[in-house]
Tab-separated table of C-alpha atoms in Angstrom:
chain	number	residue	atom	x	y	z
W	1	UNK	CA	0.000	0.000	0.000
W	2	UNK	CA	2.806	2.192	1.180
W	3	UNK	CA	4.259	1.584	-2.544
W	4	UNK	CA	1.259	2.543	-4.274
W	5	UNK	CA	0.846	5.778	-2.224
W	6	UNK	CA	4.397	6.932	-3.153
W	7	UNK	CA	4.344	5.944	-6.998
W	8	UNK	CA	0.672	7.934	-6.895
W	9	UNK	CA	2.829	10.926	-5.181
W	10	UNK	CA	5.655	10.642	-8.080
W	11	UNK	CA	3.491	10.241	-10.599
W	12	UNK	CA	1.352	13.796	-9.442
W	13	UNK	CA	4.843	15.514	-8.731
W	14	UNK	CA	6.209	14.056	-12.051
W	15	UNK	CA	3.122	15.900	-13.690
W	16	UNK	CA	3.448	19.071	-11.720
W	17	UNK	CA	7.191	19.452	-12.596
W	18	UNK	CA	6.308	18.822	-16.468
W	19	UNK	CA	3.742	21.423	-16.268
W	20	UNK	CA	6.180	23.736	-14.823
W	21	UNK	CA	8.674	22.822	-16.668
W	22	UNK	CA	10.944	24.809	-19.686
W	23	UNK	CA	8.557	22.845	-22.585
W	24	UNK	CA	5.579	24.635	-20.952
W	25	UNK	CA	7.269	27.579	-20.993
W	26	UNK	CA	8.342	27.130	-24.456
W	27	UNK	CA	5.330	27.000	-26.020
W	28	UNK	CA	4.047	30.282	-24.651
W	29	UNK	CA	7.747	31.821	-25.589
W	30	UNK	CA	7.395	30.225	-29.174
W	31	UNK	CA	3.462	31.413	-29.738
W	32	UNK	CA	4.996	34.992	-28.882
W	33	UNK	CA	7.278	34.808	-31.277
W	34	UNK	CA	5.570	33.384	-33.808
W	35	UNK	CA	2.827	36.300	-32.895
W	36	UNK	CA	5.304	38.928	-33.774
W	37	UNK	CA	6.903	37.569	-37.321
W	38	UNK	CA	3.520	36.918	-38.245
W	39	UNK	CA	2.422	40.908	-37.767
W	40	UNK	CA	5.658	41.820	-39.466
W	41	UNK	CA	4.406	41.739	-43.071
W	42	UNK	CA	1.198	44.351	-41.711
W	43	UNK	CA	3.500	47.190	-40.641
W	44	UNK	CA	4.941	47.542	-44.175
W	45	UNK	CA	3.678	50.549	-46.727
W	46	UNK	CA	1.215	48.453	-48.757
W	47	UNK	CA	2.224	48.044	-52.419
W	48	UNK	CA	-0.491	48.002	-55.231
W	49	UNK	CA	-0.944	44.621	-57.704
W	50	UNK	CA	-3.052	44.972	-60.775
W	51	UNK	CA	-5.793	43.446	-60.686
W	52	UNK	CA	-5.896	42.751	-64.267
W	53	UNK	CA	-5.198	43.625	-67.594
W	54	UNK	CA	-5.484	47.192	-68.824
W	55	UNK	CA	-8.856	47.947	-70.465
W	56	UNK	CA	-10.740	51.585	-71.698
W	57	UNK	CA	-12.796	51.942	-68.591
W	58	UNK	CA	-14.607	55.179	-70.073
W	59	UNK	CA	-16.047	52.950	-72.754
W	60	UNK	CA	-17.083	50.057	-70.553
W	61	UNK	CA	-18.863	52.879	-68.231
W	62	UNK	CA	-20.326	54.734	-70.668
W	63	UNK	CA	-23.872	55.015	-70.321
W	64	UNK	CA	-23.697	52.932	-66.966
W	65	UNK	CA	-25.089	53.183	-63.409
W	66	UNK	CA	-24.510	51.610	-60.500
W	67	UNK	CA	-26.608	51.677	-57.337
W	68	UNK	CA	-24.312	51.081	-53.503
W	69	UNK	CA	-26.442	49.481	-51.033
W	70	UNK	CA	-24.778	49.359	-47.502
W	71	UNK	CA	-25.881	47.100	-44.730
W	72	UNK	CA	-26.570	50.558	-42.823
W	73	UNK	CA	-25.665	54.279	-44.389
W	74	UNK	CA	-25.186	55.132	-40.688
W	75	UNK	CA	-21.764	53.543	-40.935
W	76	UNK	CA	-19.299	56.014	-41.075
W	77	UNK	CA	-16.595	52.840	-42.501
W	78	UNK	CA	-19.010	51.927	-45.489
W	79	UNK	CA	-20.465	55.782	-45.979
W	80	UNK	CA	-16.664	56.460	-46.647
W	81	UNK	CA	-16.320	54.111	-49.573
W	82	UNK	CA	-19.208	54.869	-51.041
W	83	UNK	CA	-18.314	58.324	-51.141
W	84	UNK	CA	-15.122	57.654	-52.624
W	85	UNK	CA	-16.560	55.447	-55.392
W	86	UNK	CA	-19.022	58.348	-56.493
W	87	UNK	CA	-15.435	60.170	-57.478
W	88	UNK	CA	-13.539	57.226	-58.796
W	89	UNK	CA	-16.885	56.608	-61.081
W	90	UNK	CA	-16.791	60.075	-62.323
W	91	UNK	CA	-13.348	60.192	-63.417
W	92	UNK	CA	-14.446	57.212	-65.721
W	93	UNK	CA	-18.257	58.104	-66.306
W	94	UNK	CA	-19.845	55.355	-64.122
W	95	UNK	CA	-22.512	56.886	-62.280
W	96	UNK	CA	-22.674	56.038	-58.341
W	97	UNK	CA	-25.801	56.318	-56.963
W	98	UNK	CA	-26.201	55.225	-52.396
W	99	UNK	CA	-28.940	53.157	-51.591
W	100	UNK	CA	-29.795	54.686	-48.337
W	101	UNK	CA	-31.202	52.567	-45.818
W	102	UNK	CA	-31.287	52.244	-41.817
W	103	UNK	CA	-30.293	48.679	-41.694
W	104	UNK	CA	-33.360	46.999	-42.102
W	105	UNK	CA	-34.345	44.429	-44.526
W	106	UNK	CA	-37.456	46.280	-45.746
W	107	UNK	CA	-35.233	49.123	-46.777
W	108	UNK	CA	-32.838	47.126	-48.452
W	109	UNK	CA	-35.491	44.900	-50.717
W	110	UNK	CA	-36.848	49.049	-51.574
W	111	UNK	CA	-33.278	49.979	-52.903
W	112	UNK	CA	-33.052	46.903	-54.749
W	113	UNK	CA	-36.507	47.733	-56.279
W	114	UNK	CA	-35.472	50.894	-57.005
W	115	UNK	CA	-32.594	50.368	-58.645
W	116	UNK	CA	-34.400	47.727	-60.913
W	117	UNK	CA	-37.511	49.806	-61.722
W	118	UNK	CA	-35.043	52.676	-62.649
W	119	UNK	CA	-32.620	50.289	-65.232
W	120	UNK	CA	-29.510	50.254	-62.964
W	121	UNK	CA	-26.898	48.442	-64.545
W	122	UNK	CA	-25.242	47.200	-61.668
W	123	UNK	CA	-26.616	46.317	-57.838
W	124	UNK	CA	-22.995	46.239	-55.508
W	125	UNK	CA	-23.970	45.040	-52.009
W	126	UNK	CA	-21.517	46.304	-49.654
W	127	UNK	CA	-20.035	44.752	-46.925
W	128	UNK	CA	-22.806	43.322	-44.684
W	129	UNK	CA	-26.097	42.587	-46.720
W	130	UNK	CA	-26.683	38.904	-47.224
W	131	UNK	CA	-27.883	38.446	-50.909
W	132	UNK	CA	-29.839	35.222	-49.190
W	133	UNK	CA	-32.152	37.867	-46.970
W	134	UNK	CA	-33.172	39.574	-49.805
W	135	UNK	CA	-33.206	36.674	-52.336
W	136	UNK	CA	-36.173	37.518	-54.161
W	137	UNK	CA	-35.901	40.777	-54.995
W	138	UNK	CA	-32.399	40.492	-56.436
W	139	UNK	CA	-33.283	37.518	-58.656
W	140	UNK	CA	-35.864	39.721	-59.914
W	141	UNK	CA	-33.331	42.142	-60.177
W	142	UNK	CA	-31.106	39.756	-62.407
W	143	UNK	CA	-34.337	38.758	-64.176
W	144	UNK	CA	-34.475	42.168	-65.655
W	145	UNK	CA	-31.000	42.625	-66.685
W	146	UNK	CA	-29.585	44.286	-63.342
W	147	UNK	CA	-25.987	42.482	-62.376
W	148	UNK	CA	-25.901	42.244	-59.013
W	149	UNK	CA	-22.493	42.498	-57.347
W	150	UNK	CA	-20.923	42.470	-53.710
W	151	UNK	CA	-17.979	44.099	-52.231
W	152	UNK	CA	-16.241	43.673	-48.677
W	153	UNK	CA	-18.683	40.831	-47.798
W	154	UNK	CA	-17.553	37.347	-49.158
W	155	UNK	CA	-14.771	35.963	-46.978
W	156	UNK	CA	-12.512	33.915	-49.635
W	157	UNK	CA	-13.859	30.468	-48.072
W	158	UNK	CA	-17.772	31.662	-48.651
W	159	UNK	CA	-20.137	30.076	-51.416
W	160	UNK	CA	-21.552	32.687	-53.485
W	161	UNK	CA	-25.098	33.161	-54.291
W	162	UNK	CA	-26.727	32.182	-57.232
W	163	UNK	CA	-28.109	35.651	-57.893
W	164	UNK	CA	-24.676	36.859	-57.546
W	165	UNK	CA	-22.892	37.870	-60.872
W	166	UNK	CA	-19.426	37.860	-59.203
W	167	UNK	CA	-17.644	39.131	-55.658
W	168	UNK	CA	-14.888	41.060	-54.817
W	169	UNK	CA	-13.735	39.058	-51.217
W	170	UNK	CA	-12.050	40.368	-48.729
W	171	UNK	CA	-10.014	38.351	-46.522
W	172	UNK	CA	-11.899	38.423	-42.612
W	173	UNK	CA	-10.309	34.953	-41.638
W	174	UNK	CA	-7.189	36.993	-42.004
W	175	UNK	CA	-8.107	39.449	-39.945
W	176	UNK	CA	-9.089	37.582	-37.272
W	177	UNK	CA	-5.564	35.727	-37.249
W	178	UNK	CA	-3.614	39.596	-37.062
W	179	UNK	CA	-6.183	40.511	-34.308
W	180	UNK	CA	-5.126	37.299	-31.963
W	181	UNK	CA	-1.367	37.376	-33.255
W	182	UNK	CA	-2.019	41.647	-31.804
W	183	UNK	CA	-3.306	40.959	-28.516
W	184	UNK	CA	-0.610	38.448	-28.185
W	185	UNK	CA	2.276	40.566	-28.538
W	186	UNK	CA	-0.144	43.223	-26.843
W	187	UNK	CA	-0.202	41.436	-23.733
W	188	UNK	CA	3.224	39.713	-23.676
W	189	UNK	CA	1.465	36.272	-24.562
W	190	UNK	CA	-1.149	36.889	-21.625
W	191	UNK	CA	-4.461	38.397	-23.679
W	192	UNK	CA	-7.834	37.990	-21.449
W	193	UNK	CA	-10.312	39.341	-23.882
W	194	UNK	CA	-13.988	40.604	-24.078
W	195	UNK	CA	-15.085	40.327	-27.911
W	196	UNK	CA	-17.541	42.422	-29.655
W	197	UNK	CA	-18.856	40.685	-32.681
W	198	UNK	CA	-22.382	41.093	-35.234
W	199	UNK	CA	-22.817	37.393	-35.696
W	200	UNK	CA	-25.408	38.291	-38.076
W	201	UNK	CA	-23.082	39.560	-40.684
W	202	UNK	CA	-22.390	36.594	-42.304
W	203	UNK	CA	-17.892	37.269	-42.475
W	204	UNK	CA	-17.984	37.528	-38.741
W	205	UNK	CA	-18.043	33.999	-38.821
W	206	UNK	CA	-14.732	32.987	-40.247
W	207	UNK	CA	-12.906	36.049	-38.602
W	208	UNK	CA	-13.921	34.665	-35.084
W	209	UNK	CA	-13.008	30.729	-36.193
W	210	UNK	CA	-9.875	32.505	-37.345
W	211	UNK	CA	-9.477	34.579	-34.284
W	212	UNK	CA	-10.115	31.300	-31.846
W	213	UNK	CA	-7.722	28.865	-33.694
W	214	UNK	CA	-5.159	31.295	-33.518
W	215	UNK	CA	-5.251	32.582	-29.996
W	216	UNK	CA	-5.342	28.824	-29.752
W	217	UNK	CA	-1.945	28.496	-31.240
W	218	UNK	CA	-0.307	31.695	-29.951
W	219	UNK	CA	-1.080	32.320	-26.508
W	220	UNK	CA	-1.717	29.133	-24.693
W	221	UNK	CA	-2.541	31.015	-21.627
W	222	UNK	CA	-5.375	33.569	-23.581
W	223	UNK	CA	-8.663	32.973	-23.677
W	224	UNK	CA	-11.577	35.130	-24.626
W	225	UNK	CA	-12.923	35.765	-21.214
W	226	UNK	CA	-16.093	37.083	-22.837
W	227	UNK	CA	-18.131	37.293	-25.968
W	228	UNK	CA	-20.705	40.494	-26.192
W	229	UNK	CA	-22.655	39.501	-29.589
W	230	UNK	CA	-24.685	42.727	-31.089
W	231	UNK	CA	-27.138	42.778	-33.566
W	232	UNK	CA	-25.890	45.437	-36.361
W	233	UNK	CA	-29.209	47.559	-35.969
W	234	UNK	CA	-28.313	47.386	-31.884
W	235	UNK	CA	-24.890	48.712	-32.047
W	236	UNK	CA	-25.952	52.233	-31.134
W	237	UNK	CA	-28.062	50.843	-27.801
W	238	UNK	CA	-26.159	47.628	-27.109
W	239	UNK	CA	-23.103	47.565	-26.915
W	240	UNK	CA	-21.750	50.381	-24.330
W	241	UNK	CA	-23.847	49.020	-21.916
W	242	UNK	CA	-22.620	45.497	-22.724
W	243	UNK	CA	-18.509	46.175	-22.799
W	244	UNK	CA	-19.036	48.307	-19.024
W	245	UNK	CA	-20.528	45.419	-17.817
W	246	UNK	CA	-18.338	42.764	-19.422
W	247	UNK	CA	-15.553	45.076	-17.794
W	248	UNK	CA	-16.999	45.737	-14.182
W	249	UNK	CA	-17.443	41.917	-13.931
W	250	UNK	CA	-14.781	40.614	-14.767
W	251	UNK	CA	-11.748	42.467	-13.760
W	252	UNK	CA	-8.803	40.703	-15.588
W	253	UNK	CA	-9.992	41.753	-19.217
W	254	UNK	CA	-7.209	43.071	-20.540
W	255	UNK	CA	-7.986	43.413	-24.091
W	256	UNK	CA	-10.929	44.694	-26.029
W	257	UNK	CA	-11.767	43.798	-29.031
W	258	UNK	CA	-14.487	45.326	-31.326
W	259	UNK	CA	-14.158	43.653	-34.625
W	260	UNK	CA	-15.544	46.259	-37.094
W	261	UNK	CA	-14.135	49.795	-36.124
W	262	UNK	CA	-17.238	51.522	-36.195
W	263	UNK	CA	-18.004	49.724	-33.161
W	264	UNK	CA	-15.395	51.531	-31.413
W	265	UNK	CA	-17.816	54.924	-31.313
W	266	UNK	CA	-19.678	53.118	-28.288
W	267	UNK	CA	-16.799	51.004	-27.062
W	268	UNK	CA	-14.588	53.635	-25.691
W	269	UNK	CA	-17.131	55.644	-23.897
W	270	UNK	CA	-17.848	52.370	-21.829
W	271	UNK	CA	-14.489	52.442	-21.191
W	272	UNK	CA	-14.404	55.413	-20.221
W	273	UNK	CA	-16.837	54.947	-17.648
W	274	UNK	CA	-15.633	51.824	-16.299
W	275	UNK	CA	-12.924	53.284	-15.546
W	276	UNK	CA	-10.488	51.365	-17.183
W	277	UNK	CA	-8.862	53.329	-19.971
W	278	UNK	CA	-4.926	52.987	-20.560
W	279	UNK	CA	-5.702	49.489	-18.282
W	280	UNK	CA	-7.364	47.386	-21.364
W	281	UNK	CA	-5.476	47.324	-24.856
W	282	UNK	CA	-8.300	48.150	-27.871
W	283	UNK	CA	-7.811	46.661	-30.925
W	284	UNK	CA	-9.861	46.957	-34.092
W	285	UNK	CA	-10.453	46.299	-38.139
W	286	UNK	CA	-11.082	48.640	-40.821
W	287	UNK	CA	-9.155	51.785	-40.499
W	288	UNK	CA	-11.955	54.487	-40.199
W	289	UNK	CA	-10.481	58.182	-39.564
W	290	UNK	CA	-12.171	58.807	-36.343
W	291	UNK	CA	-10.839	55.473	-34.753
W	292	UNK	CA	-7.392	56.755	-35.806
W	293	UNK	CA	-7.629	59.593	-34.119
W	294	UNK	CA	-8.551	57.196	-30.879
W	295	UNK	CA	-5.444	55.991	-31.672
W	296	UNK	CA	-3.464	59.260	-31.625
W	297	UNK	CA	-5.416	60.472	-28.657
W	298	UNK	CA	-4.953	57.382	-26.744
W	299	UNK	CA	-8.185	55.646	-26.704
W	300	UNK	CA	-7.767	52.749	-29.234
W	301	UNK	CA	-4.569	50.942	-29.756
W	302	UNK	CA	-4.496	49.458	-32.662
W	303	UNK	CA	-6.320	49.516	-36.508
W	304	UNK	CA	-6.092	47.454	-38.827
W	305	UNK	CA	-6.351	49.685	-41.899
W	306	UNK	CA	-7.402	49.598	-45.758
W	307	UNK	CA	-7.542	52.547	-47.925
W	308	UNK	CA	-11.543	53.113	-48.138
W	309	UNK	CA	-10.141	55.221	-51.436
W	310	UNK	CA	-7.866	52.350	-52.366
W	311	UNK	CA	-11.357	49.984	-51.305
W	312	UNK	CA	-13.371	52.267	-53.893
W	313	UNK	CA	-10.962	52.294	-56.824
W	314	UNK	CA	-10.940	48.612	-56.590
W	315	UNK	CA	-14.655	47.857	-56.096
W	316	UNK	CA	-15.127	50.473	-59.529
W	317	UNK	CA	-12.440	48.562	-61.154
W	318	UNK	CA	-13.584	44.854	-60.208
W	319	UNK	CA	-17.791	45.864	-61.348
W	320	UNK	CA	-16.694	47.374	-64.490
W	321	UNK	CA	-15.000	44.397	-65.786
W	322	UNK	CA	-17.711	42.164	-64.699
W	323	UNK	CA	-20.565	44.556	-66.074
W	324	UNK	CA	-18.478	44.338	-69.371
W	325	UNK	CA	-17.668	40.475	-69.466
W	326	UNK	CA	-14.132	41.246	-68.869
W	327	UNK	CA	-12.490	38.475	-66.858
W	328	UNK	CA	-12.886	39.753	-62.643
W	329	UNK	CA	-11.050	39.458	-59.982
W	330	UNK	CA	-12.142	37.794	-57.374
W	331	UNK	CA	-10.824	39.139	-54.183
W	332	UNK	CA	-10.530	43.453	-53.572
W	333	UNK	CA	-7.054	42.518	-52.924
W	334	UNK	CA	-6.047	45.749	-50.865
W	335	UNK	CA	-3.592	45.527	-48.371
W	336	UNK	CA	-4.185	45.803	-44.881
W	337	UNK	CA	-2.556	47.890	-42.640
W	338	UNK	CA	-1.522	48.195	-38.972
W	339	UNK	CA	-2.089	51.593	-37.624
W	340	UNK	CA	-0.562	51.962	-33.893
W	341	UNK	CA	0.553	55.141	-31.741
W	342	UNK	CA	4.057	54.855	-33.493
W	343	UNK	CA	2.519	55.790	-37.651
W	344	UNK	CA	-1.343	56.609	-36.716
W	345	UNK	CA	0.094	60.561	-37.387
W	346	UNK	CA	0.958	59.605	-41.015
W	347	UNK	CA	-3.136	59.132	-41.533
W	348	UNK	CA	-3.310	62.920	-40.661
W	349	UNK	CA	-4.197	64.776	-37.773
W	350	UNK	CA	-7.313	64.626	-37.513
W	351	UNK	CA	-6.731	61.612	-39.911
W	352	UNK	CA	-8.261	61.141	-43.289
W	353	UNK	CA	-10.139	58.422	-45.332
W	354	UNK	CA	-7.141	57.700	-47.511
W	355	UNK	CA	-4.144	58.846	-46.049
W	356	UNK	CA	-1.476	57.001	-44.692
W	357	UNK	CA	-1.039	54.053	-47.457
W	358	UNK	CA	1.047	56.166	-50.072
W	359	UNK	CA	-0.770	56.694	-53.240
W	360	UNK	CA	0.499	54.321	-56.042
W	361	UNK	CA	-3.176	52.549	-56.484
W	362	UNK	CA	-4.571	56.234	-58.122
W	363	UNK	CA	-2.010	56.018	-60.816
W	364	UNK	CA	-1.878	52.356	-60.854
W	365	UNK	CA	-5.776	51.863	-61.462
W	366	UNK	CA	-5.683	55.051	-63.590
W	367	UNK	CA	-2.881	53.415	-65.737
W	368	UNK	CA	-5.426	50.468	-65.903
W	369	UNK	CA	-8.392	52.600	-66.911
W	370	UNK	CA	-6.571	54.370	-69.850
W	371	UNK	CA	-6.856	57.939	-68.453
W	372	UNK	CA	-3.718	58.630	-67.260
């Protein structure tokens, strides 16, 4: 019995001393490291790839329209690019019309309508409108000759809709890995994190799997301590209330996490009033000017950026050649990249929808178009 008790006592101690042991160790050292090469590539100046082949853009356009329906035209991120596609349009003749809307479904089946009663050309759904919802009314769309496009929506792993003509992806599994490799290095390989996510937009989906299996593989010790799931039409009522309490509750958050920047607007108000900012790291996606200047004033940490300009030229560029059976891309392929306190100045103080990323995709898509 005696021998039993003290090979049970080894065997515990045995585990103990493994647990504490350098390979334990090592795999939170090594998931830190790996953390930091992987954000390496995301603090470099992004460089512009052409999407295609050249082609006369002014011809293709001529004569064309093209309606912009956003999941919500309250968002300042998605107002931003469709602002900026009304002037890249112009400079090629492609008219660029919004479909306003408060982010309900009713709205968005009237814009569709709209556009198809008044011979639009093209329908782009951006970033956050599931053709599915509003099946109907874009098949009758397509049954009268409208193409009906997305942009910002698909992630690069999504099936695409029948009614859909063709999509311009946007990697969000990617961003979910650089927002786990962030609070990572953040946190020294220690990130306790409270998560705001729209699980009804469709690409939150693979940008939390993303997020999980990588926090997973980088910080052994992180977890995501909670998960505060708004509805996008809730944003404005939900989700202050929901990060202060997430915060008063549990004490050892240590990084927040809104996963669409626009979030951010209620986010660091609750913040604010939990009394915790400069004691939780805030990290974000989509590199909308006033969230940069959260960053320069303290309140966010990091943004992961894209050009909304650079976002616009290549949404114009990617509808054109599908509206004129040109071969399309299939991804927006712009860059991301990382905004912090050491660059966030180069977007402009206060910062700007398309500065900070250098300028060589205006002359490179212009080059494309035939008008410069």
């Amino acid at each position: 019995m005696q021998k039993r008790v003290l090979l049970a006592s080894v065997t515990a101690g045995a585990a103990l001393a493994l647990f504490a042991s350098p390979v334990f160790a090592d795999a939170a050292s090594d998931g830190l490291a790996l953390a930091k090469a992987n954000l390496a590539p995301y603090s470099a100046k992004p460089v512009f790839t052409a999407p295609g082949d050249p082609f006369d853009a002014k011809a293709c356009a001529a004569g064309k329209k093209m309606m912009s329906i956003p999941n919500n035209s309250g968002n300042p991120f998605l107002k931003g690019i469709i602002d900026r596609m009304k002037a890249a349009g112009a400079d090629v003749g492609l008219q660029v019309v919004e479909g306003q809307n408060q982010g309900t479904p009713a709205e968005w089946v009237q814009q569709v309508e709209l556009a198809t009663r008044d011979k639009y050309n093209i329908i782009d759904l951006i970033s956050g409108i599931d053709p599915g919802s509003i099946e109907p009314s874009l098949q009758a769309a397509k049954d009268a000759g409208v193409k009906v496009m997305t942009s910002h929506f698909y992630d690069p792993s999504f099936e695409q809709n029948k009614v859909v003509s063709s999509s311009l992806t946007i990697g969000f599994g990617e961003i979910g890995k650089i927002l786990a490799d962030w609070a990572t290095v953040a946190t020294d390989g220690n990130p306790q994190i409270a998560i705001i996510v729209s699980r009804d937009v469709p690409p939150t989906i693979p940008l939390i799997e993303n997020f999980q299996k990588e926090l997973a593989a980088v910080a052994p010790n992180g977890k995501i301590v909670q998960e505060i799931n708004v509805g996008v039409t809730e944003w404005g009522t939900k989700i202050q209330p929901g990060v202060q309490a997430a915060l008063q509750a549990n004490p050892d958050i240590n990084v927040v996490i809104p996963i669409y920047d626009s979030m951010s607007q209620f986010v660091v108000p609750a913040i604010r009033l939990a009394g915790k900012t400069g004691a939780v790291k805030v990290a974000t996606f989509n590199g909308t000017p006033f969230v940069l200047d959260y960053i320069q004033s303290g309140e966010v940490d990091m943004d992961i950026g894209e050009s909304l300009d650079w976002i616009a030229y290549a949404t114009i560029d990617g509808h054109l050649r599908d509206a004129c059976g040109l071969p399309t891309p299939t991804a927006l392929n712009v860059p991301f990249y990382i905004f912090d306190k050491a660059n966030a100045a180069e977007a402009g103080t206060p910062a700007a929808f398309d500065t900070g990323y250098g300028d060589a995709y205006k002359s490179g898509f212009r080059k494309l178009w035939g008008i410069e």
